[in-house]
Short mmCIF file of C-alpha atoms in Angstrom, two decimals:
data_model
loop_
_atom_site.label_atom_id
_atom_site.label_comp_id
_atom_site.label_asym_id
_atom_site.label_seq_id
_atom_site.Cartn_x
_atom_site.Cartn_y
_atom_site.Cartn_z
CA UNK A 1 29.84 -61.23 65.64
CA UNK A 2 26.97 -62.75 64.07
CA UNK A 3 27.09 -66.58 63.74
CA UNK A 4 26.55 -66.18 59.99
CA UNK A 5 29.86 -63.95 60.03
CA UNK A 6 31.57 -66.33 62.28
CA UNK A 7 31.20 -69.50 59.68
CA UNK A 8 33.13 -66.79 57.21
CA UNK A 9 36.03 -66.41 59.49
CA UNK A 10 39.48 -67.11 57.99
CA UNK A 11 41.93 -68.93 60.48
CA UNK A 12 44.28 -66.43 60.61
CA UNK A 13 41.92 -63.80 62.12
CA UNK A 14 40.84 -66.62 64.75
CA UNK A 15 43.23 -65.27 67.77
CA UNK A 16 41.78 -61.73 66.46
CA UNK A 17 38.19 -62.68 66.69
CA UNK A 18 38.65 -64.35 69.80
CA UNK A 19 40.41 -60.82 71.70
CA UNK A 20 37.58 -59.37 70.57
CA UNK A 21 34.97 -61.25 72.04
CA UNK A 22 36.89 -61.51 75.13
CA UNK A 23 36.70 -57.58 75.29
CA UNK A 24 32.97 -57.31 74.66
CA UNK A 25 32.37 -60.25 77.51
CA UNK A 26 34.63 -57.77 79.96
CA UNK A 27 33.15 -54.87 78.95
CA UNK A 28 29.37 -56.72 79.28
CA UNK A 29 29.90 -57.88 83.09
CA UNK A 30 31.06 -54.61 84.21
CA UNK A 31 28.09 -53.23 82.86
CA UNK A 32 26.19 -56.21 84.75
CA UNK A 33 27.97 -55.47 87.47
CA UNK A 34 28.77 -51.59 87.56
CA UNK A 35 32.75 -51.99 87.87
CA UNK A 36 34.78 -49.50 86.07
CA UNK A 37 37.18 -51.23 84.08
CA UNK A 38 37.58 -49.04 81.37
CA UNK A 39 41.52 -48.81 81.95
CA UNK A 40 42.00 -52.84 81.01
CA UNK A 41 39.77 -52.38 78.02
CA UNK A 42 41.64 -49.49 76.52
CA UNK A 43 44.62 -51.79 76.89
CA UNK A 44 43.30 -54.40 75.60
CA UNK A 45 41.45 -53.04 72.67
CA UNK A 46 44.94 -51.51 71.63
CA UNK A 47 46.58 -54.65 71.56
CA UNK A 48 43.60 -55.59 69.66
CA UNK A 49 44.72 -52.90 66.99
CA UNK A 50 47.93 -54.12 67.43
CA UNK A 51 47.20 -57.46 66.65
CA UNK A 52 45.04 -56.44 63.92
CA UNK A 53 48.07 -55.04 61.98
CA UNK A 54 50.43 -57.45 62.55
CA UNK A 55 48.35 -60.13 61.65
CA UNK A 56 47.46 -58.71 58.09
CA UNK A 57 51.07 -56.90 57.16
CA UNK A 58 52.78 -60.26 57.61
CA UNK A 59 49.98 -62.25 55.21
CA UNK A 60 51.13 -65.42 53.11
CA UNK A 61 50.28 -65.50 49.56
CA UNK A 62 47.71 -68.11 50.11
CA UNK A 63 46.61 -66.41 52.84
CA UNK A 64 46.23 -63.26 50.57
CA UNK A 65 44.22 -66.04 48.14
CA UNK A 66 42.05 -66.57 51.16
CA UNK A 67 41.48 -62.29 51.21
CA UNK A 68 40.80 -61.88 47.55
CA UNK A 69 38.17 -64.97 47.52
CA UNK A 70 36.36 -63.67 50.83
CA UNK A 71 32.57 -63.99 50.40
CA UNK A 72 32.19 -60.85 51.60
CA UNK A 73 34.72 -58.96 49.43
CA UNK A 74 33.27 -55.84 47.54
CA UNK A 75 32.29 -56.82 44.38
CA UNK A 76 32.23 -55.19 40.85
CA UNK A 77 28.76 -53.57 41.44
CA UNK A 78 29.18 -52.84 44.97
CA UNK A 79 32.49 -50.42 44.33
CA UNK A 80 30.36 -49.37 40.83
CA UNK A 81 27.37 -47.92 43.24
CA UNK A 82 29.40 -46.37 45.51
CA UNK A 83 31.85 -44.56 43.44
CA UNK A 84 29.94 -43.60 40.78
CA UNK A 85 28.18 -40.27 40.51
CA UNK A 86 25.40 -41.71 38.21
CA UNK A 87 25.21 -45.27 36.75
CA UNK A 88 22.86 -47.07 34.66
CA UNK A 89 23.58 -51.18 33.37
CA UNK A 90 23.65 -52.24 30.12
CA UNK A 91 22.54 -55.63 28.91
CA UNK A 92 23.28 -57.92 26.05
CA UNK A 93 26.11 -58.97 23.12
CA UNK A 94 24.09 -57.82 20.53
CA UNK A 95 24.04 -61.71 19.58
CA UNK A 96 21.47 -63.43 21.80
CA UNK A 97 23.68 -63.34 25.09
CA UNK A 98 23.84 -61.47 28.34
CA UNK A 99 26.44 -63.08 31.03
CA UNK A 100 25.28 -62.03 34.32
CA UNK A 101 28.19 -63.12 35.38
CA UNK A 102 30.39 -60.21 33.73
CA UNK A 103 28.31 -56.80 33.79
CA UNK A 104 28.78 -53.29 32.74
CA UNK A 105 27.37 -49.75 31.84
CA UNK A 106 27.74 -45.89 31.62
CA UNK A 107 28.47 -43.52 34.66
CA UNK A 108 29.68 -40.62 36.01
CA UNK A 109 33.30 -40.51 37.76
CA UNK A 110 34.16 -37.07 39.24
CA UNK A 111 31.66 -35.45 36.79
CA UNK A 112 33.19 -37.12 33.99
CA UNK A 113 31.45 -39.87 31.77
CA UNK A 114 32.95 -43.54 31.48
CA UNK A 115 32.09 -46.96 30.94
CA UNK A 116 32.68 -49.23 34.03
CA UNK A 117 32.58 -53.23 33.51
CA UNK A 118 33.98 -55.99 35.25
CA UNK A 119 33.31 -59.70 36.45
CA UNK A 120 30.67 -60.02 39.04
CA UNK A 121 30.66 -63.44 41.84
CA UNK A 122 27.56 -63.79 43.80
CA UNK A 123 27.21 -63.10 47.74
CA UNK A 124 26.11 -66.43 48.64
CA UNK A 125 25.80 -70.26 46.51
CA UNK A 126 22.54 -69.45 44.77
CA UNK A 127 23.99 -65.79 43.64
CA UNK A 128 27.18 -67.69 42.73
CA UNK A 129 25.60 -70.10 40.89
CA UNK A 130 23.02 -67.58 38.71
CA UNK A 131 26.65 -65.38 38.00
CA UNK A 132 28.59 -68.60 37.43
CA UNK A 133 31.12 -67.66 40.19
CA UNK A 134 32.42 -65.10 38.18
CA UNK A 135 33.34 -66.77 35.12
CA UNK A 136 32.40 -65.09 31.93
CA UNK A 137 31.44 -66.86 29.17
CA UNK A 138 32.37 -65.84 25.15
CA UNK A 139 29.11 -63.54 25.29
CA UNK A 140 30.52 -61.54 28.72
CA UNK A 141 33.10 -61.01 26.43
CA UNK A 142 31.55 -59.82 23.86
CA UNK A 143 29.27 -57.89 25.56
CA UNK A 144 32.49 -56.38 27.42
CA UNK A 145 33.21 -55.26 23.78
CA UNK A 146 30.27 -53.17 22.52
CA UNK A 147 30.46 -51.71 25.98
CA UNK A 148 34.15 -50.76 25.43
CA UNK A 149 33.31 -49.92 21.28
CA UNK A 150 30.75 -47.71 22.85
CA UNK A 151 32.92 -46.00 25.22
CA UNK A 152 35.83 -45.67 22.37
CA UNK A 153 32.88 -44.32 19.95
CA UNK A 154 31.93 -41.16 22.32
CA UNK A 155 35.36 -40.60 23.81
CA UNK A 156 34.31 -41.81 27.26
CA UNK A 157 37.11 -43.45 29.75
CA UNK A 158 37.11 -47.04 30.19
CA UNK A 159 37.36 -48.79 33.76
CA UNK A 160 37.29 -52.34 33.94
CA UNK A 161 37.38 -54.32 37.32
CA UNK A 162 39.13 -57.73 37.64
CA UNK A 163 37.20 -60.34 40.07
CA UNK A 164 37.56 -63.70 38.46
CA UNK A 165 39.34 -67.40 39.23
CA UNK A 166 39.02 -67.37 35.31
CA UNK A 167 36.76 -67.43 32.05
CA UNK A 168 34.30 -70.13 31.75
CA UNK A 169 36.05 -73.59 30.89
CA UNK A 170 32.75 -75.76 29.96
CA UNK A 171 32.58 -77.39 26.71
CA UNK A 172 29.80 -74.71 25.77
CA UNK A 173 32.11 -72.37 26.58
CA UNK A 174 34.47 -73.89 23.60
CA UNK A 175 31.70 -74.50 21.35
CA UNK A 176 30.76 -70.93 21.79
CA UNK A 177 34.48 -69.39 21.02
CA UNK A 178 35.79 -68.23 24.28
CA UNK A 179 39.19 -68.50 23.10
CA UNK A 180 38.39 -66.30 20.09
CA UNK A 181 36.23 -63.74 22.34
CA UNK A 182 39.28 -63.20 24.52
CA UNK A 183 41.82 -62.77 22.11
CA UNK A 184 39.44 -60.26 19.88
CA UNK A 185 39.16 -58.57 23.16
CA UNK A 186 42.73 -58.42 23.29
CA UNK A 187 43.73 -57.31 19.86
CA UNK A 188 41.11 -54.43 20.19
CA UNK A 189 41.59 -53.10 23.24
CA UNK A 190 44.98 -52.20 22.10
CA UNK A 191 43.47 -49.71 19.33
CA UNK A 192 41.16 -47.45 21.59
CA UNK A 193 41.83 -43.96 21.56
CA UNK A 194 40.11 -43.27 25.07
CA UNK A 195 42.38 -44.21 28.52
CA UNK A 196 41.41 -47.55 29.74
CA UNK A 197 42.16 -48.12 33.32
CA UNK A 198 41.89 -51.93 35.10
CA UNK A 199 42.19 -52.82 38.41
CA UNK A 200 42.38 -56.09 40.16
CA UNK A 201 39.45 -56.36 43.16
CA UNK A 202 39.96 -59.81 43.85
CA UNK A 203 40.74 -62.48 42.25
CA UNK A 204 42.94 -62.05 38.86
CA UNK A 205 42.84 -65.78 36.95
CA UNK A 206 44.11 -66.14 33.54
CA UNK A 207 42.74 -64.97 30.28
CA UNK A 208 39.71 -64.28 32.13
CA UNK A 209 41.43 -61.85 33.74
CA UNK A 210 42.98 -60.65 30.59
CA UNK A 211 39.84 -60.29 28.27
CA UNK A 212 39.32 -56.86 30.11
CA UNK A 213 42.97 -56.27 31.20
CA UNK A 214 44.19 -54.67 28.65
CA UNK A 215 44.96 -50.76 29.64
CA UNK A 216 47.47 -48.41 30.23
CA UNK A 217 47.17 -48.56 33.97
CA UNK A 218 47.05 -51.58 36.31
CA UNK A 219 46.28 -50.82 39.46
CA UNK A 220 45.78 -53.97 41.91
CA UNK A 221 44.12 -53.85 45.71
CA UNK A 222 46.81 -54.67 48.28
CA UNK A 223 45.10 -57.90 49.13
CA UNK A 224 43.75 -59.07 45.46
CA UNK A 225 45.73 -61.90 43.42
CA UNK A 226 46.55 -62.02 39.55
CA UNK A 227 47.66 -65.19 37.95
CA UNK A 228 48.10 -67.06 35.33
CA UNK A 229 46.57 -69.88 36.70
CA UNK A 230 44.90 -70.65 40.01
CA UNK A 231 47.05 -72.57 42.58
CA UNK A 232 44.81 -75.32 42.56
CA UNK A 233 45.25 -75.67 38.97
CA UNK A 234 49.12 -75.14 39.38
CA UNK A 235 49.68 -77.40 41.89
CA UNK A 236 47.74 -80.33 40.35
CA UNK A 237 49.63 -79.97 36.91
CA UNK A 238 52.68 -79.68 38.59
CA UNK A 239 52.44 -82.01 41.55
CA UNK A 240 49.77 -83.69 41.01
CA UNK A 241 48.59 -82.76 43.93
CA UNK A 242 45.88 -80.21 45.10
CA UNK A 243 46.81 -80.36 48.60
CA UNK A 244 50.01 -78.41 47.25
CA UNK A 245 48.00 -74.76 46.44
CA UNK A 246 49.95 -73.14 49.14
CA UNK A 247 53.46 -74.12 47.94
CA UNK A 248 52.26 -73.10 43.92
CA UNK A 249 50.35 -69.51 45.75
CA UNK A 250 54.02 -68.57 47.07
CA UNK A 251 56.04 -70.06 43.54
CA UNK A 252 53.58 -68.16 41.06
CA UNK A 253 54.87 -64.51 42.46
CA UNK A 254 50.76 -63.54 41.91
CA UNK A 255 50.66 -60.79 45.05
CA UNK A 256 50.44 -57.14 44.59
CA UNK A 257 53.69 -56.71 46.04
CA UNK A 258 55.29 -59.54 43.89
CA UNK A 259 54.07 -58.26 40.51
CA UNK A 260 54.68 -54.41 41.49
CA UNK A 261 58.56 -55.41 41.75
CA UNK A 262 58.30 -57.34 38.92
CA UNK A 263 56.46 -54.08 36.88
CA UNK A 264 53.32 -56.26 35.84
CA UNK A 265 50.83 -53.78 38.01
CA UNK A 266 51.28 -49.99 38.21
CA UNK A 267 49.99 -48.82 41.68
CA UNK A 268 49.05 -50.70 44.65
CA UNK A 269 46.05 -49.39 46.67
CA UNK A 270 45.97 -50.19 50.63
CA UNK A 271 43.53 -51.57 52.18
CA UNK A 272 42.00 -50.94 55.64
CA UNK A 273 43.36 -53.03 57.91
CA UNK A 274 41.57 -56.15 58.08
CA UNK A 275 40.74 -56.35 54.54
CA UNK A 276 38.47 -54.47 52.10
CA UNK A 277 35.35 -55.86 53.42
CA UNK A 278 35.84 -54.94 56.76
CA UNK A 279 35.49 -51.42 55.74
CA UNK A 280 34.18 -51.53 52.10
CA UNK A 281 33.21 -47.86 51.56
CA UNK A 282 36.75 -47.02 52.45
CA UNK A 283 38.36 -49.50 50.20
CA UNK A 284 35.96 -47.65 47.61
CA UNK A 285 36.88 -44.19 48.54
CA UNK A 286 40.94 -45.67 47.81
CA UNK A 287 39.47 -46.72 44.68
CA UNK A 288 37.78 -43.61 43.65
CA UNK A 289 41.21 -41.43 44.39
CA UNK A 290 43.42 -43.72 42.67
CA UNK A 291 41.06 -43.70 39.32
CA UNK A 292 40.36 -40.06 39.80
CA UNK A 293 44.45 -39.57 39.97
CA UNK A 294 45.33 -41.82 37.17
CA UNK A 295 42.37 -40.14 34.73
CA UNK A 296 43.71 -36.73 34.94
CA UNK A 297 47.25 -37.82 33.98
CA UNK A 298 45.66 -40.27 31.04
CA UNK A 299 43.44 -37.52 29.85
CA UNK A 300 46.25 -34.87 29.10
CA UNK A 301 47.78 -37.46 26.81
CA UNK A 302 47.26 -37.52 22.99
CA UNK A 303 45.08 -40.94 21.78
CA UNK A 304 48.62 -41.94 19.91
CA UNK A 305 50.43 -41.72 23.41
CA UNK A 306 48.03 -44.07 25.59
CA UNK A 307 47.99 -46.24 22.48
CA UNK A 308 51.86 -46.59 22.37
CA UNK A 309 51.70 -46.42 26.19
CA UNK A 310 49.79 -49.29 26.77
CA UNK A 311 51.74 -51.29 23.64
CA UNK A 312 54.76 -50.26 25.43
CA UNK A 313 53.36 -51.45 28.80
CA UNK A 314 52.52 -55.04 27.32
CA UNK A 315 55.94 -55.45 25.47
CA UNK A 316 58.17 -54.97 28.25
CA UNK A 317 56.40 -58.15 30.27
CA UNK A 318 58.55 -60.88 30.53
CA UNK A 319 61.95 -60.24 31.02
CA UNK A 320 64.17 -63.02 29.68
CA UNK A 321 68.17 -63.54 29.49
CA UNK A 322 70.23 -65.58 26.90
CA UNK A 323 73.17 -67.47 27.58
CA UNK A 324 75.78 -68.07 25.27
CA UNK A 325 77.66 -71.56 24.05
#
């Protein structure tokens, strides 16, 4: 492992990383010293495996946090390139914006045309800081909308992506109407005729999440979060305390496993073990099957069913119970 990958080690994958290396320092002196020991590496490279899996099927939710934020986690663009068949960006709100920090475009899926689009985070601080961490402001939206117009114009599938801890909170942001760019997101989404598919990558936050959420399927990577409000965020309103994110992760049910039992998502898709960006052209192959799957069920549907599918979908969140005098 390079030392650049080493700084990005989580501290549950510590006793993992350090098997590892153990292996490759046994398996070095033999060479130095021509011993065969090829026995003791096979076992120990299968309890490497072993460990491997039972360190990320047992995962907290803040541990799963700790997944879906991973610097190294593929990105919108990066499952984008590799899944798509043909692909070309497009730029700009129509009204003197482009966000870089939520991008989109037309494709090919499966030799079928669609609009993709989701939030984009940067690789490394200076990336992060040019995208804004992922945090689209009112013109992302809005740009996110003549994409989706477009799409809903020439009958072409919609595919968002979901990477984001939320939209852009600055006063700008306010000044600019990002409150009013999400909801008219929102409201309009509902009325496409075309199938609109989102899936969760990474990190699900808020009404950032939800200015491109809007669909008849939500499908969410094993390891991805969606929330209504960060843990930090949670814990300091109600703790007052920061220090509290991993109590608020675990109270604010925001895993794919949690919100699957609950009905929010649709379909989880498995990861390789380890996490998406340990193998990220498998996690995109996952990807590509799921969207392929849910596309050819979507398409045999009438406009008037996905539109009263994906009302129906939105209606039935929250589940509530009265109690009488």
């Amino acid at each position: 492992m390079t030392p650049e990958n080493r700084t990005l080690l989580l501290d549950f994958e510590k006793p993992l990383f350090e098997l590892e290396a153990r292996i490759n320092q046994i398996r070095e002196l033999a060479e130095e010293n021509n011993v065969d020991v090829s026995e003791q590496i096979r076992q120990l490279e299968a309890r490497a495996v072993q460990l491997r899996q039972e360190i990320f099927s047992g995962l907290s939710p803040g541990q799963r946090l700790q997944l879906a934020r991973h610097p190294r986690r593929p990105s919108t663009l990066d499952y984008i390139q590799a899944i798509s068949d043909e692909w070309m960006e497009l730029h700009g709100d129509r009204g003197g914006s482009d966000d870089p920090a939520l991008v989109g475009g037309v494709g090919r899926l499966g030799g079928c045309s669609v609009v993709m689009l989701g939030h984009q985070k940067g690789r490394d601080t200076k990336d992060n800081i040019a995208r804004n961490f992922g945090q689209a402001s009112p013109g992302g939206y809005r740009k996110a909308l003549r994409l989706m117009e477009h799409a809903d114009r020439f009958g072409m599938p919609i595919l968002t992506f979901i990477d984001t801890p939320g939209a852009w909170a600055g006063v700008k942001a306010e000044q600019l109407g990002q409150g009013e760019a999400i909801a008219y997101n929102l409201r309009e989404m509902f009325k496409f005729d075309v199938p609109i598919i989102c899936t969760v990558i990474g990190e699900g936050g808020s009404g950032g999440a939800l200015g491109i959420g809007v669909g008849e399927r939500l499908l969410m990577f094993e390891h991805s979060v969606y929330t209504v409000a960060t843990p930090e965020a949670c814990a300091a309103i109600l703790w007052r305390d920061a220090a509290k994110a991993p109590e608020a992760a675990a109270a604010l049910k925001m895993t794919a496993l949690d919100l699957k039992e609950l009905g929010i998502i649709d379909q989880i898709l498995l990861e390789p073990v380890g996490g998406a960006h340990s193998d990220p052209l498998t996690a995109a192959s996952i990807l590509k099957e799921a969207l392929l799957q849910n596309l050819e069920t979507l398409n045999q549907m009438t406009p008037g069913q996905r539109r009263e599918l994906r009302y129906q979908k939105f209606r039935s969140i929250g589940v509530f119970t009265e109690l009488s005098a």
